[in-house]
């Protein structure tokens, strides 16, 4: 029986501590933007789980297929270790890995890390029942908080993994900073497993982010509900419309909220009042699409040498297993 399934990485708040400076910066810039981390309150995380089940949204099921096919091989290569997942969500895909590692005798440990406390606690308790031979403990916080925490709390050999092509949400500069953090967190012999969405035709990509059931639209608009709750705001989602486009020059999906009517928004906690013009757009997320060999080269520059890669039959999604050399 687990009585304390989570460690909160910032104890000043009993969940993710956010001061809102990034919101002020994003909403006072031209063009306006918001960090995608604000998607993931509990309702937002639940909406994302629904997105993963949509027929148009290929990334989750494609990556899940790869994991189901090759999880035993990954476990055999890395042997029993501390498994650390950034942005774990419900850990649904991860169960293929946990099933493979439970077959290995040894001291395996799983640390899921997420910024949605409700879904993290629920998944940890469920997984501990399903995988009694693996010690499971959640870490509640941001990637940055988690990586700092892990740098100073080293217990055993590790495989750190980042699935779902979440790396695509970082621009090139942010990606470089993030991979440097990963490299610092791992020691010689440790592993890094990275999932990346690969480049493909525009029509497939845009359909995946503009689904016919409009779940992605609800997910995008929920960012305003989260900001309203966290910063005592008065965003009205009826004044905005979702759209995702594929920028072929930069090989990235760009997700926007387009303002339909001029109005003011107030965020009391941040002492921020912002005017939105009719037709103005807010960029809420990018999702970069990668070339497998180019990414292997970039990882190599960080001391992360590719051990093996796996893709699906269509070459739509890739998994890269690296090791610190």
Short mmCIF file of C-alpha atoms in Angstrom, two decimals:
data_model
loop_
_atom_site.label_atom_id
_atom_site.label_comp_id
_atom_site.label_asym_id
_atom_site.label_seq_id
_atom_site.Cartn_x
_atom_site.Cartn_y
_atom_site.Cartn_z
CA UNK A 1 0.00 0.00 0.00
CA UNK A 2 1.49 3.33 -1.09
CA UNK A 3 0.73 6.25 1.22
CA UNK A 4 2.93 8.86 -0.44
CA UNK A 5 3.05 8.14 -4.18
CA UNK A 6 4.41 11.57 -5.19
CA UNK A 7 7.27 13.90 -4.46
CA UNK A 8 6.43 17.56 -5.09
CA UNK A 9 9.48 19.22 -6.61
CA UNK A 10 8.50 22.70 -5.43
CA UNK A 11 6.97 22.64 -1.94
CA UNK A 12 6.08 26.34 -1.89
CA UNK A 13 2.91 25.33 -3.74
CA UNK A 14 1.51 21.84 -3.42
CA UNK A 15 1.70 21.54 -7.19
CA UNK A 16 3.63 23.14 -10.02
CA UNK A 17 4.88 26.57 -8.98
CA UNK A 18 4.43 29.11 -11.78
CA UNK A 19 5.08 32.81 -11.28
CA UNK A 20 3.51 33.87 -14.58
CA UNK A 21 6.45 35.88 -15.92
CA UNK A 22 6.35 33.83 -19.11
CA UNK A 23 2.64 34.69 -19.53
CA UNK A 24 3.34 38.40 -19.14
CA UNK A 25 6.20 38.20 -21.62
CA UNK A 26 4.21 36.20 -24.17
CA UNK A 27 1.08 38.34 -24.07
CA UNK A 28 2.95 41.65 -24.29
CA UNK A 29 5.04 40.60 -27.28
CA UNK A 30 4.03 41.06 -30.91
CA UNK A 31 2.96 38.60 -32.13
CA UNK A 32 1.50 37.19 -28.91
CA UNK A 33 2.30 33.68 -27.66
CA UNK A 34 1.74 31.42 -24.66
CA UNK A 35 3.93 28.56 -23.38
CA UNK A 36 2.38 25.14 -24.10
CA UNK A 37 3.03 24.00 -20.52
CA UNK A 38 -0.19 25.84 -19.60
CA UNK A 39 -2.20 23.26 -21.54
CA UNK A 40 -1.60 20.71 -18.81
CA UNK A 41 -3.84 21.32 -15.86
CA UNK A 42 -5.93 18.25 -15.01
CA UNK A 43 -8.73 18.99 -17.56
CA UNK A 44 -6.10 19.71 -20.22
CA UNK A 45 -4.30 16.44 -19.51
CA UNK A 46 -7.60 14.56 -19.81
CA UNK A 47 -8.31 16.24 -23.15
CA UNK A 48 -4.87 15.26 -24.39
CA UNK A 49 -5.60 11.64 -23.47
CA UNK A 50 -8.72 11.91 -25.67
CA UNK A 51 -6.64 13.38 -28.52
CA UNK A 52 -4.40 10.33 -28.38
CA UNK A 53 -7.41 8.13 -29.21
CA UNK A 54 -8.54 10.14 -32.25
CA UNK A 55 -8.38 8.45 -35.68
CA UNK A 56 -6.50 11.40 -37.21
CA UNK A 57 -3.89 11.56 -34.45
CA UNK A 58 -1.33 9.00 -35.59
CA UNK A 59 1.65 9.80 -33.25
CA UNK A 60 0.45 8.02 -30.12
CA UNK A 61 -0.69 4.78 -31.71
CA UNK A 62 2.35 4.68 -34.01
CA UNK A 63 4.80 5.16 -31.16
CA UNK A 64 2.85 2.68 -29.04
CA UNK A 65 3.17 0.09 -31.81
CA UNK A 66 6.95 0.59 -31.93
CA UNK A 67 7.20 0.23 -28.16
CA UNK A 68 5.09 -2.93 -28.14
CA UNK A 69 7.26 -4.45 -30.85
CA UNK A 70 10.64 -3.55 -29.37
CA UNK A 71 10.23 -3.06 -25.59
CA UNK A 72 11.83 -6.42 -24.81
CA UNK A 73 14.82 -5.52 -26.98
CA UNK A 74 15.18 -2.14 -25.25
CA UNK A 75 15.08 -3.81 -21.82
CA UNK A 76 17.63 -6.40 -22.93
CA UNK A 77 20.04 -3.69 -24.13
CA UNK A 78 19.78 -1.48 -21.03
CA UNK A 79 19.25 -4.19 -18.39
CA UNK A 80 17.52 -3.35 -15.12
CA UNK A 81 17.87 0.34 -14.25
CA UNK A 82 16.10 3.40 -12.93
CA UNK A 83 13.46 4.36 -15.53
CA UNK A 84 12.73 8.08 -15.60
CA UNK A 85 9.99 9.49 -17.83
CA UNK A 86 9.58 13.19 -18.56
CA UNK A 87 5.96 14.18 -19.22
CA UNK A 88 4.50 10.79 -18.31
CA UNK A 89 0.78 11.70 -18.43
CA UNK A 90 -1.21 8.51 -17.85
CA UNK A 91 1.86 6.35 -18.69
CA UNK A 92 -0.29 4.32 -21.09
CA UNK A 93 2.41 3.74 -23.73
CA UNK A 94 5.01 3.23 -21.02
CA UNK A 95 3.32 0.03 -19.91
CA UNK A 96 4.95 -1.80 -22.82
CA UNK A 97 8.32 -0.89 -21.31
CA UNK A 98 7.27 -1.67 -17.73
CA UNK A 99 6.01 -5.09 -18.82
CA UNK A 100 9.37 -5.78 -20.44
CA UNK A 101 11.38 -4.63 -17.43
CA UNK A 102 9.25 -6.59 -14.97
CA UNK A 103 10.46 -9.74 -16.73
CA UNK A 104 14.03 -8.82 -15.75
CA UNK A 105 15.17 -9.77 -12.28
CA UNK A 106 16.75 -6.87 -10.44
CA UNK A 107 16.11 -3.55 -8.79
CA UNK A 108 14.04 -1.69 -11.39
CA UNK A 109 12.48 1.62 -10.45
CA UNK A 110 10.11 3.88 -12.40
CA UNK A 111 9.92 7.64 -11.81
CA UNK A 112 7.14 9.26 -13.89
CA UNK A 113 7.38 13.07 -13.98
CA UNK A 114 4.46 15.30 -14.86
CA UNK A 115 2.98 18.70 -14.01
CA UNK A 116 -0.62 17.46 -13.67
CA UNK A 117 -0.95 16.20 -10.11
CA UNK A 118 -4.30 14.46 -10.50
CA UNK A 119 -3.42 12.27 -13.47
CA UNK A 120 0.07 11.57 -12.08
CA UNK A 121 -1.17 10.31 -8.72
CA UNK A 122 -3.88 8.17 -10.32
CA UNK A 123 -1.48 6.56 -12.78
CA UNK A 124 1.17 5.86 -10.11
CA UNK A 125 -1.33 4.05 -7.88
CA UNK A 126 -2.72 2.03 -10.79
CA UNK A 127 0.72 1.08 -12.09
CA UNK A 128 1.96 -0.02 -8.69
CA UNK A 129 -0.89 -2.51 -8.53
CA UNK A 130 -0.12 -3.81 -12.02
CA UNK A 131 3.68 -3.92 -11.63
CA UNK A 132 4.38 -5.00 -8.03
CA UNK A 133 8.01 -5.88 -8.79
CA UNK A 134 8.86 -2.33 -9.90
CA UNK A 135 9.17 0.49 -7.35
CA UNK A 136 7.10 3.41 -8.69
CA UNK A 137 7.18 6.97 -7.40
CA UNK A 138 5.91 10.11 -9.14
CA UNK A 139 7.66 13.47 -9.29
CA UNK A 140 5.36 16.48 -9.65
CA UNK A 141 6.89 19.44 -11.44
CA UNK A 142 8.33 20.85 -14.65
CA UNK A 143 11.05 19.29 -16.79
CA UNK A 144 13.48 21.89 -15.47
CA UNK A 145 12.66 21.16 -11.84
CA UNK A 146 12.87 17.43 -12.44
CA UNK A 147 16.24 17.52 -14.17
CA UNK A 148 17.75 19.67 -11.41
CA UNK A 149 16.32 17.27 -8.81
CA UNK A 150 17.71 14.24 -10.65
CA UNK A 151 21.18 15.76 -10.98
CA UNK A 152 21.50 15.80 -7.18
CA UNK A 153 19.66 12.52 -6.46
CA UNK A 154 21.52 9.78 -8.28
CA UNK A 155 20.66 6.26 -7.10
CA UNK A 156 21.56 3.77 -9.83
CA UNK A 157 22.09 3.36 -13.58
CA UNK A 158 19.38 5.14 -15.53
CA UNK A 159 17.36 5.25 -18.68
CA UNK A 160 15.76 8.64 -19.04
CA UNK A 161 13.03 8.75 -21.69
CA UNK A 162 11.07 11.45 -23.45
CA UNK A 163 8.27 10.04 -25.59
CA UNK A 164 5.45 11.42 -27.72
CA UNK A 165 7.72 13.68 -29.76
CA UNK A 166 7.41 16.26 -26.99
CA UNK A 167 10.85 17.46 -28.04
CA UNK A 168 9.06 18.98 -31.03
CA UNK A 169 7.48 21.59 -28.74
CA UNK A 170 10.90 23.21 -28.28
CA UNK A 171 12.34 25.62 -30.80
CA UNK A 172 15.94 24.86 -31.90
CA UNK A 173 17.51 26.98 -29.13
CA UNK A 174 15.28 25.46 -26.43
CA UNK A 175 15.98 22.00 -27.82
CA UNK A 176 19.72 22.57 -27.52
CA UNK A 177 19.38 23.74 -23.91
CA UNK A 178 17.17 20.77 -23.06
CA UNK A 179 19.56 18.21 -24.53
CA UNK A 180 22.41 19.80 -22.57
CA UNK A 181 20.33 19.29 -19.40
CA UNK A 182 19.73 15.66 -20.33
CA UNK A 183 23.45 15.12 -20.85
CA UNK A 184 24.26 16.63 -17.44
CA UNK A 185 21.66 14.46 -15.72
CA UNK A 186 23.11 11.20 -17.03
CA UNK A 187 26.42 9.52 -16.27
CA UNK A 188 28.66 7.35 -18.40
CA UNK A 189 26.81 4.19 -19.40
CA UNK A 190 23.33 5.65 -18.82
CA UNK A 191 20.71 5.63 -21.57
CA UNK A 192 18.35 8.16 -23.16
CA UNK A 193 15.31 6.99 -25.15
CA UNK A 194 13.79 9.67 -27.38
CA UNK A 195 10.59 9.55 -29.43
CA UNK A 196 10.40 11.89 -32.44
CA UNK A 197 7.70 12.56 -35.01
CA UNK A 198 9.20 12.36 -38.49
CA UNK A 199 8.56 14.57 -41.52
CA UNK A 200 5.62 13.56 -43.72
CA UNK A 201 3.00 15.08 -46.08
CA UNK A 202 1.26 18.28 -45.04
CA UNK A 203 -2.28 16.88 -45.33
CA UNK A 204 -1.56 14.09 -42.83
CA UNK A 205 0.01 16.51 -40.35
CA UNK A 206 -2.69 19.18 -40.51
CA UNK A 207 -5.48 16.62 -40.13
CA UNK A 208 -3.84 15.30 -36.96
CA UNK A 209 -4.04 18.73 -35.30
CA UNK A 210 -7.44 19.83 -36.70
CA UNK A 211 -9.50 16.75 -35.86
CA UNK A 212 -13.09 16.45 -36.99
CA UNK A 213 -14.38 16.04 -33.41
CA UNK A 214 -12.68 19.31 -32.39
CA UNK A 215 -11.05 17.75 -29.33
CA UNK A 216 -7.77 19.48 -30.21
CA UNK A 217 -9.66 22.76 -30.42
CA UNK A 218 -11.03 22.21 -26.90
CA UNK A 219 -7.53 21.31 -25.69
CA UNK A 220 -6.08 24.48 -27.21
CA UNK A 221 -8.83 26.71 -25.79
CA UNK A 222 -8.47 25.11 -22.35
CA UNK A 223 -5.23 27.06 -21.95
CA UNK A 224 -7.43 30.08 -21.21
CA UNK A 225 -9.42 28.20 -18.56
CA UNK A 226 -6.16 27.25 -16.87
CA UNK A 227 -4.91 30.85 -16.93
CA UNK A 228 -8.26 32.09 -15.60
CA UNK A 229 -8.04 29.70 -12.66
CA UNK A 230 -4.37 30.22 -11.90
CA UNK A 231 -4.15 33.98 -12.36
CA UNK A 232 -7.77 35.10 -11.75
CA UNK A 233 -8.31 35.95 -15.39
CA UNK A 234 -11.40 36.64 -17.47
CA UNK A 235 -10.57 35.06 -20.82
CA UNK A 236 -13.74 34.15 -22.75
CA UNK A 237 -13.08 31.12 -24.96
CA UNK A 238 -16.00 32.13 -27.19
CA UNK A 239 -13.90 35.03 -28.47
CA UNK A 240 -11.26 32.71 -29.95
CA UNK A 241 -11.01 30.02 -32.61
CA UNK A 242 -8.48 27.19 -32.94
CA UNK A 243 -6.37 26.53 -36.02
CA UNK A 244 -3.25 24.43 -36.67
CA UNK A 245 -1.14 24.89 -39.81
CA UNK A 246 1.99 23.17 -41.10
CA UNK A 247 4.91 25.49 -41.74
CA UNK A 248 6.77 23.63 -44.49
CA UNK A 249 9.78 25.95 -44.35
CA UNK A 250 10.51 25.18 -40.69
CA UNK A 251 9.01 21.64 -40.73
CA UNK A 252 6.67 22.36 -37.85
CA UNK A 253 3.01 22.41 -36.94
CA UNK A 254 1.99 25.78 -35.48
CA UNK A 255 -1.09 25.91 -33.28
CA UNK A 256 -2.93 29.23 -32.96
CA UNK A 257 -5.90 30.81 -31.24
CA UNK A 258 -7.41 33.52 -33.47
CA UNK A 259 -9.27 36.39 -31.82
CA UNK A 260 -12.76 36.85 -33.30
CA UNK A 261 -13.70 40.11 -31.58
CA UNK A 262 -11.67 43.00 -30.13
CA UNK A 263 -11.70 43.02 -26.32
CA UNK A 264 -9.67 43.45 -23.13
CA UNK A 265 -8.53 40.62 -20.84
CA UNK A 266 -7.45 41.09 -17.23
CA UNK A 267 -5.24 38.71 -15.21
CA UNK A 268 -5.51 40.06 -11.66
CA UNK A 269 -2.78 38.00 -10.01
CA UNK A 270 -0.29 39.19 -12.63
CA UNK A 271 -1.57 42.78 -12.58
CA UNK A 272 -1.84 42.44 -16.35
CA UNK A 273 -4.40 43.92 -18.70
CA UNK A 274 -4.10 42.97 -22.38
CA UNK A 275 -5.98 44.18 -25.45
CA UNK A 276 -6.77 41.69 -28.21
CA UNK A 277 -7.60 42.97 -31.66
CA UNK A 278 -10.06 41.21 -33.95
CA UNK A 279 -8.06 38.94 -36.25
CA UNK A 280 -5.04 38.82 -33.93
CA UNK A 281 -3.47 35.41 -33.31
CA UNK A 282 -1.76 33.80 -30.32
CA UNK A 283 0.79 31.06 -30.96
CA UNK A 284 0.27 28.39 -28.30
CA UNK A 285 2.42 25.53 -29.56
CA UNK A 286 4.86 24.39 -32.19
CA UNK A 287 5.39 20.71 -33.00
CA UNK A 288 8.55 20.24 -35.02
CA UNK A 289 8.90 17.23 -37.32
CA UNK A 290 12.35 15.71 -37.48
CA UNK A 291 14.76 13.88 -39.72
CA UNK A 292 16.05 10.77 -37.97
CA UNK A 293 19.69 11.00 -39.08
CA UNK A 294 19.92 14.72 -38.35
CA UNK A 295 18.66 14.12 -34.82
CA UNK A 296 21.18 11.31 -34.28
CA UNK A 297 23.95 13.73 -35.23
CA UNK A 298 22.66 16.38 -32.83
CA UNK A 299 22.50 13.86 -29.99
CA UNK A 300 26.04 12.77 -30.76
CA UNK A 301 27.26 16.35 -30.18
CA UNK A 302 25.84 16.10 -26.64
CA UNK A 303 27.74 12.90 -25.87
CA UNK A 304 24.66 10.76 -26.54
CA UNK A 305 25.73 8.05 -28.97
CA UNK A 306 23.00 6.17 -30.82
CA UNK A 307 22.79 2.50 -29.84
CA UNK A 308 19.81 1.62 -32.01
CA UNK A 309 16.82 3.21 -33.75
CA UNK A 310 13.36 1.83 -34.51
CA UNK A 311 10.59 3.10 -36.77
CA UNK A 312 7.17 1.94 -37.93
CA UNK A 313 6.59 0.44 -41.38
CA UNK A 314 5.60 3.82 -42.88
CA UNK A 315 8.54 5.65 -41.35
CA UNK A 316 6.22 8.12 -39.64
CA UNK A 317 7.71 7.97 -36.16
CA UNK A 318 11.11 7.13 -34.70
CA UNK A 319 12.59 5.93 -31.42
CA UNK A 320 16.27 6.57 -30.74
CA UNK A 321 18.10 4.78 -27.92
CA UNK A 322 21.31 6.60 -26.97
CA UNK A 323 23.99 5.93 -24.39
CA UNK A 324 26.38 8.31 -22.67
CA UNK A 325 29.89 7.43 -23.79
#
